[in-house]
C-alpha cells in the first residue's frame, strides 16, 4: 500500500517536471519568435516603412462629385501610401460611403469624418452676395487638428481641384521652422501669355480686407501685400497646435461678426480673409505648378494647352465649376469624374 502511494507521488512529480520543461521550452521559442519579428521590423528599410500621406477633402451634398473626381485623380497619379479624410455633414455621410464603396474608388484607404457646424455658431456673418461661401464645410480647413490626430503633416485640398502630378511631391513641400502651413502666393500667377482675359483678379490684401476699418489698419499690414490662396494647404499639425492657429482664426471670425472687417463682396470670401491675417508673414510657399487656379473665374478665360499639361494641380475656384455650365477646360476635369452610384449627381455641361 505504501509502495503504491510512492509510485503515485513519483508519477505526479514526473508529470510536473515534464510540464515545467515544456513551459520553459515554449517561452524560449516564443521569445525567439518575438525577437525575430522585432529584428525583421528593425531591419526594414525606410522605403518599406512607408509614411502615410493624409489628404483632407470635403464632400458637400450638392457637389459631392467634385470630391470624388479629386480623390480619383490623386489616387491614380501616385504610388504613395495615402489615407483620405473625407469630411462631410452628418446627413451626407452614408452617401459618401456608398459612392466610394460602390465605385472604382472602393480600393482607396479612407476615413469618413463628420464635421459638426455647431463649432461655427456665432462666428459667421450672414452674407447675401455669395451665400455658397458660408457653407460650414468651407471652414473645415480651420479645424484640421480636430479632424486629423495621428499625423504630423497634412494636405488639405478644396474639392474643385484635379491633381495631375504625384501628390508625394506636394507632401514633400518644405515648411520653414516655426511655420504652421504652406500656401501658394497670388503673386506667383502665370504670365500673360499663359492665361488670357483674367481681369479683376485680387492678388493683394486690399482685395480681401476692409482697410477703412480701424481694426484692419491697426494690423500694420500694407494693403499691397501679396495674398495667398488657401485652397491647397500643406500643414504642420505640431506648429498649428503650438501656435493655437484655430483659436486665432476663430477670434478673427468673431471680430468680423462684430465689425464687418471683410465680406464675400470683396475678393476672397469669408474663409480666406482670417487666414490672411493669422498667417501674415508666417507661411512657407508651395511650388506654383502645384496650384494653378482661377479656372472657374471666367468662362471666356483659357490657359494655354502646354501650360495645362505642365500643371501639377488645377483649381476651378470661382463661380464657374467644371461640372456645370458655362465652364472652361471641363474635359480635363471630366476625365476623372466618377459616376454617382445613386444617380443623384449629374453633369450639366449643355443647358
CSV table of C-alpha atoms in Angstrom, one decimal:
chain,number,residue,atom,x,y,z
A,1,UNK,CA,0.0,0.0,0.0
A,2,UNK,CA,2.9,2.4,1.0
A,3,UNK,CA,4.8,1.5,-2.2
A,4,UNK,CA,1.7,2.2,-4.4
A,5,UNK,CA,1.3,5.6,-2.8
A,6,UNK,CA,5.0,6.4,-3.5
A,7,UNK,CA,4.6,5.3,-7.1
A,8,UNK,CA,1.7,7.7,-7.5
A,9,UNK,CA,3.7,10.6,-6.0
A,10,UNK,CA,6.6,9.9,-8.4
A,11,UNK,CA,4.2,9.9,-11.3
A,12,UNK,CA,2.8,13.2,-10.3
A,13,UNK,CA,6.3,14.7,-9.8
A,14,UNK,CA,7.4,13.4,-13.2
A,15,UNK,CA,4.3,14.9,-14.8
A,16,UNK,CA,5.0,18.3,-13.1
A,17,UNK,CA,8.6,18.1,-14.3
A,18,UNK,CA,7.6,17.4,-17.9
A,19,UNK,CA,5.1,20.3,-17.8
A,20,UNK,CA,7.7,22.6,-16.4
A,21,UNK,CA,10.2,21.7,-19.1
A,22,UNK,CA,7.5,22.2,-21.8
A,23,UNK,CA,6.8,25.6,-20.3
A,24,UNK,CA,10.4,26.6,-20.4
A,25,UNK,CA,10.9,25.4,-24.0
A,26,UNK,CA,7.7,27.3,-25.1
A,27,UNK,CA,8.9,30.6,-23.5
A,28,UNK,CA,12.3,30.2,-25.2
A,29,UNK,CA,10.7,29.5,-28.6
A,30,UNK,CA,8.2,32.3,-28.2
A,31,UNK,CA,10.9,34.8,-27.1
A,32,UNK,CA,13.0,33.8,-30.1
A,33,UNK,CA,10.0,34.4,-32.5
A,34,UNK,CA,9.2,37.8,-30.9
A,35,UNK,CA,12.9,38.8,-31.2
A,36,UNK,CA,12.9,37.6,-34.8
A,37,UNK,CA,9.8,39.7,-35.6
A,38,UNK,CA,11.3,42.7,-34.0
A,39,UNK,CA,14.5,42.2,-35.9
A,40,UNK,CA,12.5,41.9,-39.1
A,41,UNK,CA,10.8,45.2,-38.4
A,42,UNK,CA,14.0,46.9,-37.3
A,43,UNK,CA,15.8,45.7,-40.5
A,44,UNK,CA,13.1,47.1,-42.8
A,45,UNK,CA,14.4,49.9,-44.9
A,46,UNK,CA,12.8,53.4,-44.9
A,47,UNK,CA,11.2,52.5,-48.2
A,48,UNK,CA,9.4,49.6,-46.5
A,49,UNK,CA,8.3,51.7,-43.6
A,50,UNK,CA,6.4,53.9,-45.9
A,51,UNK,CA,4.9,57.1,-44.5
A,52,UNK,CA,1.2,57.5,-44.7
A,53,UNK,CA,0.1,60.7,-46.5
A,54,UNK,CA,-3.1,62.2,-45.1
A,55,UNK,CA,-5.3,64.1,-47.6
A,56,UNK,CA,-8.2,66.1,-46.2
A,57,UNK,CA,-11.1,66.9,-48.7
A,58,UNK,CA,-14.7,67.9,-48.1
A,59,UNK,CA,-17.7,66.3,-49.8
A,60,UNK,CA,-20.6,68.7,-49.8
A,61,UNK,CA,-24.1,67.5,-50.5
A,62,UNK,CA,-24.7,69.5,-53.8
A,63,UNK,CA,-21.3,68.9,-55.2
A,64,UNK,CA,-20.1,65.5,-54.0
A,65,UNK,CA,-19.0,64.6,-57.5
A,66,UNK,CA,-16.2,67.2,-57.2
A,67,UNK,CA,-14.6,65.5,-54.2
A,68,UNK,CA,-14.8,62.1,-55.9
A,69,UNK,CA,-13.1,63.3,-59.0
A,70,UNK,CA,-10.4,65.0,-57.0
A,71,UNK,CA,-9.8,61.8,-55.0
A,72,UNK,CA,-9.7,59.7,-58.2
A,73,UNK,CA,-7.1,62.0,-59.8
A,74,UNK,CA,-4.9,61.9,-56.7
A,75,UNK,CA,-5.1,58.1,-56.2
A,76,UNK,CA,-4.5,57.4,-59.9
A,77,UNK,CA,-1.3,59.5,-60.2
A,78,UNK,CA,0.8,58.2,-57.3
A,79,UNK,CA,2.2,55.0,-55.7
A,80,UNK,CA,2.4,56.8,-52.3
A,81,UNK,CA,0.6,55.3,-49.2
A,82,UNK,CA,-2.5,57.6,-49.0
A,83,UNK,CA,-5.3,57.9,-46.5
A,84,UNK,CA,-8.1,60.2,-47.5
A,85,UNK,CA,-10.0,62.0,-44.7
A,86,UNK,CA,-13.4,62.7,-46.5
A,87,UNK,CA,-15.2,65.3,-44.4
A,88,UNK,CA,-19.0,65.8,-44.5
A,89,UNK,CA,-22.0,66.9,-42.5
A,90,UNK,CA,-23.9,64.1,-40.7
A,91,UNK,CA,-26.7,63.9,-43.2
A,92,UNK,CA,-24.3,63.2,-46.1
A,93,UNK,CA,-22.1,60.5,-44.5
A,94,UNK,CA,-24.0,57.4,-45.8
A,95,UNK,CA,-24.0,58.8,-49.3
A,96,UNK,CA,-20.3,59.5,-49.2
A,97,UNK,CA,-19.6,55.9,-48.1
A,98,UNK,CA,-21.9,54.4,-50.8
A,99,UNK,CA,-20.2,56.5,-53.5
A,100,UNK,CA,-16.8,55.3,-52.5
A,101,UNK,CA,-17.6,51.7,-51.8
A,102,UNK,CA,-19.8,51.2,-54.9
A,103,UNK,CA,-17.5,52.7,-57.5
A,104,UNK,CA,-13.9,52.4,-58.7
A,105,UNK,CA,-12.8,54.2,-55.6
A,106,UNK,CA,-13.5,51.2,-53.4
A,107,UNK,CA,-9.8,50.3,-53.3
A,108,UNK,CA,-8.7,53.6,-51.6
A,109,UNK,CA,-7.8,53.8,-47.9
A,110,UNK,CA,-10.2,56.3,-46.4
A,111,UNK,CA,-11.9,57.6,-43.3
A,112,UNK,CA,-15.2,59.4,-43.3
A,113,UNK,CA,-15.2,62.3,-40.7
A,114,UNK,CA,-18.2,64.2,-39.5
A,115,UNK,CA,-17.9,68.0,-39.2
A,116,UNK,CA,-20.3,69.4,-36.7
A,117,UNK,CA,-21.2,73.0,-37.6
A,118,UNK,CA,-22.0,73.8,-34.0
A,119,UNK,CA,-18.4,75.0,-33.7
A,120,UNK,CA,-19.2,77.9,-36.1
A,121,UNK,CA,-22.1,79.2,-34.0
A,122,UNK,CA,-21.8,83.0,-33.6
A,123,UNK,CA,-18.7,83.1,-35.9
A,124,UNK,CA,-20.2,83.7,-39.3
A,125,UNK,CA,-21.8,86.9,-40.5
A,126,UNK,CA,-24.8,86.5,-42.8
A,127,UNK,CA,-23.8,87.5,-46.3
A,128,UNK,CA,-26.1,87.6,-49.3
A,129,UNK,CA,-23.6,88.2,-52.2
A,130,UNK,CA,-22.2,84.7,-52.3
A,131,UNK,CA,-24.1,82.5,-49.8
A,132,UNK,CA,-22.3,79.3,-51.0
A,133,UNK,CA,-19.2,80.6,-49.3
A,134,UNK,CA,-20.9,80.5,-45.9
A,135,UNK,CA,-21.4,76.7,-46.1
A,136,UNK,CA,-20.0,75.1,-42.9
A,137,UNK,CA,-17.6,72.8,-44.8
A,138,UNK,CA,-15.8,75.9,-46.2
A,139,UNK,CA,-14.3,76.3,-42.7
A,140,UNK,CA,-13.1,72.7,-42.2
A,141,UNK,CA,-9.6,73.9,-43.0
A,142,UNK,CA,-9.6,76.0,-39.8
A,143,UNK,CA,-10.1,72.8,-37.7
A,144,UNK,CA,-7.5,70.4,-39.1
A,145,UNK,CA,-6.1,69.2,-35.8
A,146,UNK,CA,-9.6,68.4,-34.5
A,147,UNK,CA,-10.2,66.1,-37.5
A,148,UNK,CA,-6.8,64.5,-38.1
A,149,UNK,CA,-5.0,63.3,-35.0
A,150,UNK,CA,-2.1,60.9,-35.6
A,151,UNK,CA,-0.3,62.8,-38.4
A,152,UNK,CA,2.4,65.4,-38.2
A,153,UNK,CA,1.9,66.7,-41.7
A,154,UNK,CA,-1.4,67.1,-43.5
A,155,UNK,CA,-2.5,68.1,-47.0
A,156,UNK,CA,-5.8,70.0,-47.3
A,157,UNK,CA,-7.4,70.4,-50.8
A,158,UNK,CA,-10.6,72.2,-51.9
A,159,UNK,CA,-13.0,69.8,-53.7
A,160,UNK,CA,-12.9,71.7,-57.1
A,161,UNK,CA,-9.3,70.5,-57.9
A,162,UNK,CA,-7.8,67.9,-60.1
A,163,UNK,CA,-4.3,66.6,-59.4
A,164,UNK,CA,-2.1,65.7,-62.4
A,165,UNK,CA,1.2,65.2,-60.6
A,166,UNK,CA,2.4,62.8,-57.8
A,167,UNK,CA,0.9,64.0,-54.5
A,168,UNK,CA,4.1,62.9,-52.8
A,169,UNK,CA,5.8,65.9,-54.4
A,170,UNK,CA,3.3,68.3,-52.7
A,171,UNK,CA,3.6,66.4,-49.4
A,172,UNK,CA,7.4,66.9,-49.6
A,173,UNK,CA,7.0,70.7,-49.6
A,174,UNK,CA,9.5,72.1,-47.0
A,175,UNK,CA,7.9,74.1,-44.2
A,176,UNK,CA,10.3,76.6,-42.6
A,177,UNK,CA,11.0,76.4,-38.9
A,178,UNK,CA,8.1,77.9,-37.0
A,179,UNK,CA,5.7,77.8,-40.0
A,180,UNK,CA,2.4,76.0,-39.4
A,181,UNK,CA,1.4,76.0,-43.1
A,182,UNK,CA,2.5,76.4,-46.8
A,183,UNK,CA,0.3,78.1,-49.4
A,184,UNK,CA,0.6,79.3,-53.0
A,185,UNK,CA,1.3,83.0,-53.3
A,186,UNK,CA,-1.1,85.0,-55.6
A,187,UNK,CA,2.0,86.8,-56.9
A,188,UNK,CA,3.1,83.5,-58.4
A,189,UNK,CA,0.3,83.5,-61.0
A,190,UNK,CA,1.3,82.6,-64.6
A,191,UNK,CA,2.4,85.2,-67.1
A,192,UNK,CA,0.1,86.9,-69.6
A,193,UNK,CA,1.0,84.5,-72.4
A,194,UNK,CA,-0.2,81.5,-70.4
A,195,UNK,CA,-3.7,82.8,-69.5
A,196,UNK,CA,-6.0,85.3,-71.2
A,197,UNK,CA,-8.8,87.6,-70.1
A,198,UNK,CA,-8.4,87.1,-66.4
A,199,UNK,CA,-9.5,90.6,-65.4
A,200,UNK,CA,-10.5,91.8,-61.9
A,201,UNK,CA,-8.4,89.2,-60.0
A,202,UNK,CA,-7.5,90.0,-56.5
A,203,UNK,CA,-3.9,89.3,-55.5
A,204,UNK,CA,-3.3,91.7,-52.6
A,205,UNK,CA,-4.7,92.1,-49.1
A,206,UNK,CA,-6.6,95.2,-50.3
A,207,UNK,CA,-9.0,92.9,-52.2
A,208,UNK,CA,-9.9,90.9,-49.0
A,209,UNK,CA,-9.9,93.2,-46.1
A,210,UNK,CA,-11.8,96.5,-45.5
A,211,UNK,CA,-8.9,99.0,-44.9
A,212,UNK,CA,-11.5,101.7,-43.9
A,213,UNK,CA,-11.8,99.9,-40.6
A,214,UNK,CA,-9.5,100.8,-37.7
A,215,UNK,CA,-9.0,97.2,-36.6
A,216,UNK,CA,-7.6,96.4,-40.1
A,217,UNK,CA,-5.4,99.5,-40.2
A,218,UNK,CA,-4.1,98.7,-36.8
A,219,UNK,CA,-2.7,95.4,-38.1
A,220,UNK,CA,0.0,97.4,-39.8
A,221,UNK,CA,-0.2,95.2,-43.0
A,222,UNK,CA,0.3,97.1,-46.2
A,223,UNK,CA,-2.7,96.8,-48.5
A,224,UNK,CA,-0.4,96.0,-51.4
A,225,UNK,CA,0.9,92.8,-49.6
A,226,UNK,CA,0.6,89.8,-51.8
A,227,UNK,CA,-2.2,87.5,-50.8
A,228,UNK,CA,-2.3,83.7,-51.0
A,229,UNK,CA,-5.0,81.1,-51.8
A,230,UNK,CA,-5.9,78.6,-49.0
A,231,UNK,CA,-7.5,76.0,-51.4
A,232,UNK,CA,-4.3,74.0,-51.3
A,233,UNK,CA,-2.5,73.7,-47.9
A,234,UNK,CA,0.4,71.7,-46.5
A,235,UNK,CA,0.1,72.0,-42.8
A,236,UNK,CA,2.3,71.1,-39.8
A,237,UNK,CA,0.0,69.9,-37.0
A,238,UNK,CA,2.5,70.4,-34.2
A,239,UNK,CA,3.1,74.0,-35.1
A,240,UNK,CA,-0.6,74.6,-35.8
A,241,UNK,CA,-1.5,73.4,-32.3
A,242,UNK,CA,1.5,75.1,-30.6
A,243,UNK,CA,0.5,78.5,-32.2
A,244,UNK,CA,-3.2,77.9,-31.5
A,245,UNK,CA,-4.0,78.7,-35.1
A,246,UNK,CA,-7.6,77.5,-34.8
A,247,UNK,CA,-8.2,79.8,-31.8
A,248,UNK,CA,-6.7,82.8,-33.7
A,249,UNK,CA,-8.9,82.1,-36.7
A,250,UNK,CA,-12.0,81.9,-34.5
A,251,UNK,CA,-11.0,85.2,-32.9
A,252,UNK,CA,-11.0,87.0,-36.3
A,253,UNK,CA,-14.3,85.3,-37.3
A,254,UNK,CA,-15.9,86.7,-34.2
A,255,UNK,CA,-14.4,90.2,-34.8
A,256,UNK,CA,-15.8,90.1,-38.3
A,257,UNK,CA,-19.3,89.3,-37.0
A,258,UNK,CA,-19.0,92.4,-34.7
A,259,UNK,CA,-17.2,94.8,-37.0
A,260,UNK,CA,-17.7,93.6,-40.6
A,261,UNK,CA,-14.0,93.6,-41.4
A,262,UNK,CA,-14.3,91.5,-44.6
A,263,UNK,CA,-17.0,90.1,-46.7
A,264,UNK,CA,-17.5,88.0,-49.8
A,265,UNK,CA,-18.3,91.2,-51.7
A,266,UNK,CA,-14.6,91.7,-51.5
A,267,UNK,CA,-12.2,89.4,-53.4
A,268,UNK,CA,-11.9,86.2,-51.5
A,269,UNK,CA,-14.9,85.2,-49.5
A,270,UNK,CA,-15.1,84.7,-45.8
A,271,UNK,CA,-12.7,81.8,-45.3
A,272,UNK,CA,-9.6,83.4,-46.9
A,273,UNK,CA,-9.5,86.7,-45.0
A,274,UNK,CA,-9.0,85.4,-41.5
A,275,UNK,CA,-6.2,83.1,-42.8
A,276,UNK,CA,-4.5,86.1,-44.5
A,277,UNK,CA,-4.5,87.9,-41.1
A,278,UNK,CA,-3.3,85.0,-39.0
A,279,UNK,CA,-0.7,83.7,-41.3
A,280,UNK,CA,0.7,87.1,-42.5
A,281,UNK,CA,4.5,86.8,-42.8
A,282,UNK,CA,4.4,83.3,-41.2
A,283,UNK,CA,3.9,80.8,-44.0
A,284,UNK,CA,6.0,78.8,-46.4
A,285,UNK,CA,5.3,78.6,-50.2
A,286,UNK,CA,4.2,75.8,-52.4
A,287,UNK,CA,5.6,75.3,-55.9
A,288,UNK,CA,3.3,77.4,-58.2
A,289,UNK,CA,2.7,74.5,-60.5
A,290,UNK,CA,1.0,72.7,-57.6
A,291,UNK,CA,-1.8,75.3,-57.5
A,292,UNK,CA,-2.8,76.5,-61.0
A,293,UNK,CA,-6.0,78.3,-60.2
A,294,UNK,CA,-8.8,80.6,-61.4
A,295,UNK,CA,-10.0,78.1,-63.9
A,296,UNK,CA,-13.5,78.9,-62.6
A,297,UNK,CA,-13.1,82.7,-62.7
A,298,UNK,CA,-14.4,83.5,-66.2
A,299,UNK,CA,-15.9,81.1,-68.8
A,300,UNK,CA,-14.1,83.1,-71.5
A,301,UNK,CA,-10.6,82.8,-69.9
A,302,UNK,CA,-8.4,79.9,-71.1
A,303,UNK,CA,-4.9,78.7,-70.2
A,304,UNK,CA,-2.6,77.6,-73.0
A,305,UNK,CA,-2.7,73.8,-73.6
A,306,UNK,CA,1.0,73.5,-73.0
A,307,UNK,CA,0.7,75.2,-69.6
A,308,UNK,CA,-2.2,73.0,-68.6
A,309,UNK,CA,-0.1,69.9,-69.3
A,310,UNK,CA,2.8,71.2,-67.2
A,311,UNK,CA,0.4,72.0,-64.2
A,312,UNK,CA,0.5,69.5,-61.3
A,313,UNK,CA,-2.8,70.7,-59.8
A,314,UNK,CA,-5.7,72.5,-61.4
A,315,UNK,CA,-8.2,74.5,-59.3
A,316,UNK,CA,-11.6,75.8,-60.6
A,317,UNK,CA,-12.0,78.4,-57.9
A,318,UNK,CA,-14.6,81.0,-58.8
A,319,UNK,CA,-18.3,80.6,-59.8
A,320,UNK,CA,-17.9,78.5,-63.0
A,321,UNK,CA,-17.4,74.9,-61.9
A,322,UNK,CA,-16.3,72.2,-64.4
A,323,UNK,CA,-19.3,70.0,-63.7
A,324,UNK,CA,-21.6,72.9,-64.6
A,325,UNK,CA,-22.3,75.3,-67.5
A,326,UNK,CA,-20.7,77.5,-68.6
A,327,UNK,CA,-17.2,76.5,-67.6
A,328,UNK,CA,-13.7,76.0,-69.2
A,329,UNK,CA,-11.3,73.1,-69.5
A,330,UNK,CA,-14.0,70.8,-68.2
A,331,UNK,CA,-12.7,68.0,-70.4
A,332,UNK,CA,-9.7,67.8,-68.0
A,333,UNK,CA,-12.0,67.5,-65.0
A,334,UNK,CA,-14.4,65.1,-66.6
A,335,UNK,CA,-11.7,62.6,-67.4
A,336,UNK,CA,-11.5,62.0,-63.6
A,337,UNK,CA,-15.3,62.0,-62.9
A,338,UNK,CA,-16.6,59.0,-61.0
A,339,UNK,CA,-20.4,58.5,-61.8
A,340,UNK,CA,-22.7,58.6,-58.8
A,341,UNK,CA,-24.0,55.1,-58.0
A,342,UNK,CA,-27.1,56.7,-56.6
A,343,UNK,CA,-27.6,58.7,-59.8
A,344,UNK,CA,-28.2,62.0,-58.0
A,345,UNK,CA,-25.1,64.0,-59.1
A,346,UNK,CA,-25.2,64.7,-62.8
A,347,UNK,CA,-23.0,66.8,-65.1
A,348,UNK,CA,-24.6,69.9,-66.6
A,349,UNK,CA,-22.4,70.9,-69.5
A,350,UNK,CA,-25.1,71.6,-72.0
A,351,UNK,CA,-28.1,73.5,-70.7
